PDB file of C-alpha atoms in Angstrom:
ATOM      1  CA  MET U  26     121.160  86.042 130.417  1.00 56.00           C
ATOM      2  CA  SER U  27     122.584  83.756 127.741  1.00 69.00           C
ATOM      3  CA  ALA U  28     120.311  80.828 127.202  1.00 71.00           C
ATOM      4  CA  SER U  29     121.292  77.496 125.887  1.00 89.00           C
ATOM      5  CA  TYR U  30     118.939  76.652 122.983  1.00 95.00           C
ATOM      6  CA  THR U  31     118.622  74.459 119.802  1.00 97.00           C
ATOM      7  CA  ILE U  32     117.835  75.980 116.413  1.00 97.00           C
ATOM      8  CA  LEU U  33     115.362  73.856 114.358  1.00 97.00           C
ATOM      9  CA  ILE U  34     114.754  74.612 110.601  1.00 96.00           C
ATOM     10  CA  PRO U  35     111.729  72.907 109.239  1.00 94.00           C
ATOM     11  CA  ALA U  36     112.095  71.900 105.508  1.00 92.00           C
ATOM     12  CA  ARG U  37     109.392  70.548 103.505  1.00 91.00           C
ATOM     13  CA  LEU U  38     110.191  69.524  99.836  1.00 90.00           C
ATOM     14  CA  ALA U  39     106.716  70.247  98.249  1.00 83.00           C
ATOM     15  CA  SER U  40     106.145  73.704  97.399  1.00 77.00           C
ATOM     16  CA  THR U  41     103.405  75.231  95.255  1.00 75.00           C
ATOM     17  CA  ARG U  42     105.245  78.508  94.132  1.00 78.00           C
ATOM     18  CA  LEU U  43     108.635  77.204  94.157  1.00 86.00           C
ATOM     19  CA  PRO U  44     109.099  73.363  93.623  1.00 85.00           C
ATOM     20  CA  GLU U  45     111.477  71.751  95.885  1.00 93.00           C
ATOM     21  CA  LYS U  46     112.446  74.944  97.394  1.00 93.00           C
ATOM     22  CA  PRO U  47     114.886  73.546 100.173  1.00 95.00           C
ATOM     23  CA  LEU U  48     117.116  72.154  97.392  1.00 96.00           C
ATOM     24  CA  ALA U  49     117.115  75.247  95.132  1.00 94.00           C
ATOM     25  CA  ASP U  50     120.807  76.212  94.408  1.00 95.00           C
ATOM     26  CA  ILE U  51     122.215  79.280  95.859  1.00 95.00           C
ATOM     27  CA  GLY U  52     125.764  80.068  95.151  1.00 92.00           C
ATOM     28  CA  GLY U  53     126.555  76.176  94.772  1.00 93.00           C
ATOM     29  CA  ALA U  54     124.680  74.747  97.912  1.00 95.00           C
ATOM     30  CA  PRO U  55     121.023  74.098  98.458  1.00 96.00           C
ATOM     31  CA  MET U  56     118.983  76.947 100.190  1.00 96.00           C
ATOM     32  CA  ILE U  57     118.445  74.770 103.310  1.00 97.00           C
ATOM     33  CA  VAL U  58     122.156  74.415 103.748  1.00 97.00           C
ATOM     34  CA  ARG U  59     122.496  78.225 103.212  1.00 96.00           C
ATOM     35  CA  VAL U  60     120.013  78.884 106.057  1.00 96.00           C
ATOM     36  CA  ALA U  61     121.741  76.504 108.305  1.00 97.00           C
ATOM     37  CA  GLN U  62     125.261  77.913 107.506  1.00 96.00           C
ATOM     38  CA  ARG U  63     123.887  81.449 108.248  1.00 94.00           C
ATOM     39  CA  VAL U  64     122.531  80.812 111.576  1.00 95.00           C
ATOM     40  CA  GLN U  65     125.565  78.544 112.680  1.00 94.00           C
ATOM     41  CA  GLN U  66     127.449  81.941 112.601  1.00 92.00           C
ATOM     42  CA  GLY U  67     125.706  82.595 115.982  1.00 87.00           C
ATOM     43  CA  ARG U  68     125.241  80.510 119.040  1.00 86.00           C
ATOM     44  CA  GLY U  69     123.215  77.315 119.549  1.00 85.00           C
ATOM     45  CA  ARG U  70     123.198  73.808 118.054  1.00 93.00           C
ATOM     46  CA  VAL U  71     121.532  73.806 114.380  1.00 97.00           C
ATOM     47  CA  VAL U  72     119.315  70.912 113.223  1.00 97.00           C
ATOM     48  CA  VAL U  73     117.305  70.681 110.003  1.00 97.00           C
ATOM     49  CA  ALA U  74     113.876  69.003 110.621  1.00 96.00           C
ATOM     50  CA  ALA U  75     113.208  67.520 107.180  1.00 94.00           C
ATOM     51  CA  ASP U  76     110.168  65.747 105.513  1.00 93.00           C
ATOM     52  CA  HIS U  77     112.140  63.951 102.833  1.00 95.00           C
ATOM     53  CA  PRO U  78     115.357  61.737 102.757  1.00 96.00           C
ATOM     54  CA  ARG U  79     116.782  64.056  99.901  1.00 96.00           C
ATOM     55  CA  ILE U  80     116.809  67.076 102.194  1.00 96.00           C
ATOM     56  CA  VAL U  81     118.512  64.935 104.764  1.00 97.00           C
ATOM     57  CA  GLU U  82     121.168  63.793 102.417  1.00 97.00           C
ATOM     58  CA  ALA U  83     121.796  67.195 101.027  1.00 97.00           C
ATOM     59  CA  CYS U  84     122.384  68.604 104.571  1.00 97.00           C
ATOM     60  CA  GLU U  85     124.617  65.720 105.558  1.00 96.00           C
ATOM     61  CA  ALA U  86     126.692  66.173 102.331  1.00 97.00           C
ATOM     62  CA  HIS U  87     127.601  69.741 103.676  1.00 97.00           C
ATOM     63  CA  GLY U  88     128.099  68.673 107.363  1.00 96.00           C
ATOM     64  CA  ILE U  89     124.543  69.945 108.518  1.00 97.00           C
ATOM     65  CA  ALA U  90     122.823  67.813 111.067  1.00 97.00           C
ATOM     66  CA  ALA U  91     119.328  66.783 110.044  1.00 97.00           C
ATOM     67  CA  VAL U  92     116.530  64.573 111.197  1.00 96.00           C
ATOM     68  CA  LEU U  93     113.729  62.805 109.018  1.00 96.00           C
ATOM     69  CA  THR U  94     110.167  63.540 110.341  1.00 94.00           C
ATOM     70  CA  ASP U  95     106.958  62.422 109.101  1.00 91.00           C
ATOM     71  CA  GLU U  96     105.850  63.589 105.819  1.00 87.00           C
ATOM     72  CA  ASN U  97     102.216  64.369 106.565  1.00 85.00           C
ATOM     73  CA  HIS U  98     102.445  66.752 109.510  1.00 83.00           C
ATOM     74  CA  ALA U  99      99.721  69.259 109.372  1.00 77.00           C
ATOM     75  CA  SER U 100     101.771  72.226 110.304  1.00 79.00           C
ATOM     76  CA  GLY U 101     105.349  73.249 111.038  1.00 80.00           C
ATOM     77  CA  SER U 102     104.681  73.187 114.773  1.00 85.00           C
ATOM     78  CA  ASP U 103     104.037  69.369 114.454  1.00 86.00           C
ATOM     79  CA  ARG U 104     107.131  68.870 112.572  1.00 90.00           C
ATOM     80  CA  LEU U 105     109.075  70.801 115.069  1.00 93.00           C
ATOM     81  CA  ALA U 106     107.462  68.812 118.077  1.00 92.00           C
ATOM     82  CA  GLN U 107     108.497  65.483 116.447  1.00 94.00           C
ATOM     83  CA  ALA U 108     112.081  66.750 115.937  1.00 95.00           C
ATOM     84  CA  CYS U 109     112.109  67.630 119.612  1.00 95.00           C
ATOM     85  CA  HIS U 110     111.245  64.028 120.421  1.00 93.00           C
ATOM     86  CA  LEU U 111     113.757  62.668 118.018  1.00 95.00           C
ATOM     87  CA  LEU U 112     116.342  64.826 119.457  1.00 96.00           C
ATOM     88  CA  ASP U 113     115.275  63.856 123.041  1.00 95.00           C
ATOM     89  CA  LEU U 114     114.998  67.507 124.138  1.00 95.00           C
ATOM     90  CA  THR U 115     113.689  67.930 127.637  1.00 95.00           C
ATOM     91  CA  ASP U 116     110.429  70.019 128.330  1.00 95.00           C
ATOM     92  CA  GLU U 117     112.403  72.831 129.770  1.00 94.00           C
ATOM     93  CA  ALA U 118     114.748  73.130 126.761  1.00 95.00           C
ATOM     94  CA  ILE U 119     114.406  76.182 124.509  1.00 97.00           C
ATOM     95  CA  VAL U 120     114.149  75.643 120.682  1.00 97.00           C
ATOM     96  CA  VAL U 121     114.340  78.423 118.266  1.00 97.00           C
ATOM     97  CA  ASN U 122     112.299  78.071 114.733  1.00 96.00           C
ATOM     98  CA  VAL U 123     114.038  79.427 111.913  1.00 96.00           C
ATOM     99  CA  GLN U 124     112.312  79.328 108.608  1.00 93.00           C
ATOM    100  CA  GLY U 125     114.025  77.416 105.897  1.00 92.00           C
ATOM    101  CA  ASP U 126     113.567  80.002 103.409  1.00 93.00           C
ATOM    102  CA  GLU U 127     115.689  82.709 105.090  1.00 93.00           C
ATOM    103  CA  PRO U 128     119.081  82.416 103.854  1.00 94.00           C
ATOM    104  CA  LEU U 129     119.902  86.067 104.818  1.00 92.00           C
ATOM    105  CA  MET U 130     118.714  85.701 108.533  1.00 92.00           C
ATOM    106  CA  ASP U 131     120.701  87.814 110.931  1.00 93.00           C
ATOM    107  CA  PRO U 132     122.780  85.274 112.830  1.00 94.00           C
ATOM    108  CA  ALA U 133     122.357  87.028 116.064  1.00 94.00           C
ATOM    109  CA  LEU U 134     118.576  87.122 116.106  1.00 96.00           C
ATOM    110  CA  PRO U 135     117.915  83.323 117.232  1.00 96.00           C
ATOM    111  CA  ALA U 136     120.172  84.085 120.330  1.00 96.00           C
ATOM    112  CA  ALA U 137     118.206  87.389 120.937  1.00 96.00           C
ATOM    113  CA  VAL U 138     114.726  85.666 120.923  1.00 97.00           C
ATOM    114  CA  ALA U 139     116.077  82.701 122.957  1.00 97.00           C
ATOM    115  CA  ASP U 140     117.730  84.925 125.608  1.00 96.00           C
ATOM    116  CA  LEU U 141     114.423  86.991 125.845  1.00 97.00           C
ATOM    117  CA  LEU U 142     112.349  83.817 126.373  1.00 97.00           C
ATOM    118  CA  ALA U 143     114.795  82.519 129.037  1.00 96.00           C
ATOM    119  CA  ARG U 144     114.366  85.700 130.915  1.00 95.00           C
ATOM    120  CA  SER U 145     110.537  85.973 130.573  1.00 96.00           C
ATOM    121  CA  PRO U 146     108.986  83.364 132.623  1.00 95.00           C
ATOM    122  CA  GLU U 147     105.512  84.729 132.099  1.00 96.00           C
ATOM    123  CA  ALA U 148     105.865  84.070 128.272  1.00 97.00           C
ATOM    124  CA  SER U 149     105.402  80.731 126.602  1.00 96.00           C
ATOM    125  CA  MET U 150     107.258  81.839 123.461  1.00 97.00           C
ATOM    126  CA  SER U 151     108.939  84.540 121.956  1.00 98.00           C
ATOM    127  CA  THR U 152     109.610  86.219 118.475  1.00 98.00           C
ATOM    128  CA  ALA U 153     111.012  89.545 116.912  1.00 98.00           C
ATOM    129  CA  ALA U 154     109.918  92.610 115.227  1.00 97.00           C
ATOM    130  CA  HIS U 155     111.500  95.874 113.780  1.00 97.00           C
ATOM    131  CA  PRO U 156     110.260  99.301 113.416  1.00 95.00           C
ATOM    132  CA  LEU U 157     108.484 100.257 110.097  1.00 93.00           C
ATOM    133  CA  HIS U 158     109.760 103.134 108.133  1.00 89.00           C
ATOM    134  CA  ASP U 159     107.513 102.946 104.992  1.00 88.00           C
ATOM    135  CA  VAL U 160     103.832 103.816 104.919  1.00 87.00           C
ATOM    136  CA  ALA U 161     103.393 101.444 102.078  1.00 88.00           C
ATOM    137  CA  ASP U 162     104.496  98.602 104.402  1.00 91.00           C
ATOM    138  CA  LEU U 163     102.029  99.705 106.959  1.00 88.00           C
ATOM    139  CA  ARG U 164      99.107  99.295 104.617  1.00 86.00           C
ATOM    140  CA  ASN U 165     100.530  96.083 102.935  1.00 90.00           C
ATOM    141  CA  PRO U 166      98.416  93.004 104.350  1.00 92.00           C
ATOM    142  CA  ASN U 167     101.318  90.876 103.535  1.00 91.00           C
ATOM    143  CA  VAL U 168     103.374  92.773 106.130  1.00 93.00           C
ATOM    144  CA  VAL U 169     102.364  91.516 109.578  1.00 96.00           C
ATOM    145  CA  LYS U 170     102.419  94.099 112.368  1.00 97.00           C
ATOM    146  CA  VAL U 171     102.304  93.616 116.087  1.00 98.00           C
ATOM    147  CA  VAL U 172     101.544  95.957 119.102  1.00 97.00           C
ATOM    148  CA  CYS U 173     103.319  95.205 122.396  1.00 97.00           C
ATOM    149  CA  ASP U 174     102.751  96.315 125.911  1.00 96.00           C
ATOM    150  CA  ALA U 175     105.172  98.055 128.329  1.00 94.00           C
ATOM    151  CA  ARG U 176     106.874  94.756 129.032  1.00 95.00           C
ATOM    152  CA  GLN U 177     107.295  94.016 125.244  1.00 96.00           C
ATOM    153  CA  LEU U 178     104.701  91.297 125.334  1.00 98.00           C
ATOM    154  CA  ALA U 179     102.514  91.085 122.314  1.00 98.00           C
ATOM    155  CA  LEU U 180      99.056  92.487 122.575  1.00 98.00           C
ATOM    156  CA  TYR U 181      97.929  91.586 119.019  1.00 98.00           C
ATOM    157  CA  PHE U 182      99.340  90.731 115.595  1.00 98.00           C
ATOM    158  CA  SER U 183      97.510  91.754 112.407  1.00 97.00           C
ATOM    159  CA  ARG U 184      97.749  92.417 108.780  1.00 96.00           C
ATOM    160  CA  ALA U 185      95.866  95.584 109.209  1.00 92.00           C
ATOM    161  CA  PRO U 186      97.610  98.964 110.150  1.00 90.00           C
ATOM    162  CA  ILE U 187      98.089  98.740 113.983  1.00 90.00           C
ATOM    163  CA  PRO U 188      98.304 100.819 116.200  1.00 88.00           C
ATOM    164  CA  TRP U 189      95.779 102.951 114.283  1.00 82.00           C
ATOM    165  CA  TRP U 190      96.915 106.642 114.410  1.00 80.00           C
ATOM    166  CA  ARG U 191      93.563 108.467 114.837  1.00 78.00           C
ATOM    167  CA  ASP U 192      94.801 111.954 114.382  1.00 76.00           C
ATOM    168  CA  GLY U 193      97.188 111.125 111.588  1.00 71.00           C
ATOM    169  CA  TYR U 194      95.506 108.628 109.334  1.00 72.00           C
ATOM    170  CA  GLY U 195      91.965 110.222 109.626  1.00 65.00           C
ATOM    171  CA  SER U 196      89.305 107.976 108.184  1.00 65.00           C
ATOM    172  CA  SER U 197      91.842 105.850 105.875  1.00 65.00           C
ATOM    173  CA  ALA U 198      95.363 104.525 106.233  1.00 62.00           C
ATOM    174  CA  ALA U 199      95.393 104.669 102.398  1.00 62.00           C
ATOM    175  CA  GLU U 200      95.604 108.559 102.631  1.00 64.00           C
ATOM    176  CA  ALA U 201      98.480 108.316 105.182  1.00 68.00           C
ATOM    177  CA  THR U 202     101.778 110.103 104.266  1.00 71.00           C
ATOM    178  CA  ALA U 203     103.664 109.770 107.459  1.00 77.00           C
ATOM    179  CA  LEU U 204     104.101 107.193 110.300  1.00 82.00           C
ATOM    180  CA  PRO U 205     103.395 107.977 114.016  1.00 78.00           C
ATOM    181  CA  ALA U 206     106.696 108.514 115.877  1.00 74.00           C
ATOM    182  CA  GLU U 207     105.371 107.024 119.140  1.00 79.00           C
ATOM    183  CA  PRO U 208     104.692 104.160 119.330  1.00 83.00           C
ATOM    184  CA  ALA U 209     106.594 103.197 116.082  1.00 85.00           C
ATOM    185  CA  PRO U 210     104.642 100.577 114.087  1.00 93.00           C
ATOM    186  CA  LEU U 211     106.430  97.241 114.219  1.00 96.00           C
ATOM    187  CA  ARG U 212     106.675  94.681 111.575  1.00 96.00           C
ATOM    188  CA  HIS U 213     106.824  91.072 112.864  1.00 97.00           C
ATOM    189  CA  ILE U 214     109.586  88.960 111.854  1.00 96.00           C
ATOM    190  CA  GLY U 215     108.804  85.319 111.443  1.00 93.00           C
ATOM    191  CA  ILE U 216     111.189  83.752 114.070  1.00 96.00           C
ATOM    192  CA  TYR U 217     109.970  81.994 117.252  1.00 97.00           C
ATOM    193  CA  ALA U 218     111.530  80.547 120.361  1.00 97.00           C
ATOM    194  CA  TYR U 219     109.551  77.993 122.480  1.00 96.00           C
ATOM    195  CA  ARG U 220     110.064  76.145 125.509  1.00 95.00           C
ATOM    196  CA  VAL U 221     109.608  72.376 124.306  1.00 95.00           C
ATOM    197  CA  ALA U 222     106.784  71.647 126.785  1.00 95.00           C
ATOM    198  CA  PHE U 223     104.667  74.401 125.062  1.00 96.00           C
ATOM    199  CA  LEU U 224     105.737  73.551 121.656  1.00 94.00           C
ATOM    200  CA  LYS U 225     104.342  70.021 122.246  1.00 91.00           C
ATOM    201  CA  GLN U 226     101.259  71.502 123.446  1.00 93.00           C
ATOM    202  CA  PHE U 227     100.579  74.209 120.855  1.00 93.00           C
ATOM    203  CA  PRO U 228      99.492  71.952 117.818  1.00 88.00           C
ATOM    204  CA  GLN U 229      96.864  70.472 120.096  1.00 90.00           C
ATOM    205  CA  LEU U 230      95.252  73.750 120.954  1.00 94.00           C
ATOM    206  CA  PRO U 231      91.998  74.399 119.052  1.00 95.00           C
ATOM    207  CA  GLN U 232      92.335  76.902 116.129  1.00 93.00           C
ATOM    208  CA  ALA U 233      91.126  80.259 117.264  1.00 96.00           C
ATOM    209  CA  PRO U 234      88.649  82.334 115.327  1.00 97.00           C
ATOM    210  CA  ILE U 235      91.128  85.334 115.181  1.00 97.00           C
ATOM    211  CA  GLU U 236      93.675  82.978 113.810  1.00 95.00           C
ATOM    212  CA  THR U 237      91.469  81.772 110.954  1.00 95.00           C
ATOM    213  CA  CYS U 238      90.246  85.387 110.307  1.00 97.00           C
ATOM    214  CA  GLU U 239      93.866  86.891 110.042  1.00 96.00           C
ATOM    215  CA  SER U 240      95.534  83.788 108.824  1.00 94.00           C
ATOM    216  CA  LEU U 241      98.094  84.080 111.608  1.00 95.00           C
ATOM    217  CA  GLU U 242      99.048  81.060 113.501  1.00 93.00           C
ATOM    218  CA  GLN U 243     100.633  82.861 116.429  1.00 95.00           C
ATOM    219  CA  LEU U 244      97.153  84.294 117.360  1.00 97.00           C
ATOM    220  CA  ARG U 245      96.196  80.997 118.550  1.00 96.00           C
ATOM    221  CA  ALA U 246      98.711  81.361 121.465  1.00 96.00           C
ATOM    222  CA  LEU U 247      97.212  84.619 122.491  1.00 98.00           C
ATOM    223  CA  TRP U 248      93.594  83.574 122.154  1.00 98.00           C
ATOM    224  CA  HIS U 249      94.450  80.650 124.630  1.00 97.00           C
ATOM    225  CA  GLY U 250      95.933  83.066 127.047  1.00 97.00           C
ATOM    226  CA  HIS U 251      99.645  82.424 126.395  1.00 97.00           C
ATOM    227  CA  ARG U 252     102.128  85.334 126.320  1.00 98.00           C
ATOM    228  CA  ILE U 253     104.487  86.115 123.542  1.00 98.00           C
ATOM    229  CA  ALA U 254     107.634  88.144 124.295  1.00 98.00           C
ATOM    230  CA  VAL U 255     108.760  90.320 121.472  1.00 98.00           C
ATOM    231  CA  HIS U 256     112.442  91.278 120.741  1.00 98.00           C
ATOM    232  CA  VAL U 257     112.675  94.614 118.833  1.00 97.00           C
ATOM    233  CA  THR U 258     115.676  94.844 116.697  1.00 95.00           C
ATOM    234  CA  PRO U 259     116.470  98.072 114.612  1.00 93.00           C
ATOM    235  CA  ASP U 260     117.032  96.485 111.326  1.00 88.00           C
ATOM    236  CA  ALA U 261     114.685  94.677 108.868  1.00 88.00           C
ATOM    237  CA  PRO U 262     115.876  91.098 108.029  1.00 85.00           C
ATOM    238  CA  GLY U 263     117.256  90.240 104.635  1.00 85.00           C
ATOM    239  CA  PRO U 264     114.796  89.058 102.083  1.00 85.00           C
ATOM    240  CA  GLY U 265     113.282  85.472 102.266  1.00 89.00           C
ATOM    241  CA  VAL U 266     112.455  83.133  99.269  1.00 92.00           C
ATOM    242  CA  ASP U 267     108.817  82.547  98.445  1.00 87.00           C
ATOM    243  CA  THR U 268     108.921  82.790  94.623  1.00 89.00           C
ATOM    244  CA  PRO U 269     111.308  82.265  91.671  1.00 90.00           C
ATOM    245  CA  ALA U 270     111.708  86.092  91.536  1.00 92.00           C
ATOM    246  CA  ASP U 271     112.872  85.956  95.336  1.00 92.00           C
ATOM    247  CA  LEU U 272     115.250  83.128  94.598  1.00 93.00           C
ATOM    248  CA  GLU U 273     116.878  85.082  91.708  1.00 94.00           C
ATOM    249  CA  ARG U 274     117.215  88.331  93.979  1.00 92.00           C
ATOM    250  CA  VAL U 275     118.839  86.103  96.764  1.00 93.00           C
ATOM    251  CA  ARG U 276     121.208  84.548  94.172  1.00 93.00           C
ATOM    252  CA  MET U 277     122.215  87.850  93.076  1.00 91.00           C
ATOM    253  CA  LEU U 278     122.880  89.009  96.595  1.00 89.00           C
ATOM    254  CA  PHE U 279     125.063  85.915  97.183  1.00 88.00           C
ATOM    255  CA  ALA U 280     126.948  86.441  93.893  1.00 86.00           C
ATOM    256  CA  THR U 281     127.705  89.964  94.854  1.00 85.00           C
ATOM    257  CA  ALA U 282     129.011  89.162  98.338  1.00 75.00           C
ATOM    258  CA  SER U 283     131.248  86.252  97.294  1.00 62.00           C
TER     259      SER U 283
END
């Protein structure tokens, strides 16, 4: 099933680790433009949901559609919900949230998560993951892991090593030198597809204790009984941009490719 969907890219000008991150230059264009251009290579309408007129102006200068949302939204989900209203999207429509700091996003991934949600009526949202191949990533709390059921619906997301390989890890994952072959540990990729009705509802759901504990917003959906379908792709995504060092790495990759 090939779903019709809209890609929304939230962009917030303020950033603690990388000031004015959406406007950071990558190969002669702002990063937010590079992200939009990347996902335009796939299917779907692409719109940036910005919190500042400078971001809207930068997008429009490069032919990228953008809407101006409120500056003081508490979360990215609130910003996306307002963008859905500004774009007059129906409650049944599917939107895909692509982060504004992923200029090397696989252009095929938004379609994959949108199509999965369209054929998963039991799910309120969908996301993506890829198999881990490095024990260090399994142990790294900054690498979010997900465990799925037989239908590829998420059972849990965690910063801890899950699933726990009892016979292989023993008492400590820090001592592990190999990963279990089955089931392969999965790294969560931060891309989401939503039905607009659920996206409007999600910011109103009370925060969940497990969400606060793990600092993972998607656990709020699971806590309140919503299902999340997971598309498993064989490949890891390209590096995102959180720090000045990340930005220089991506700039080098763009310079090499051009």
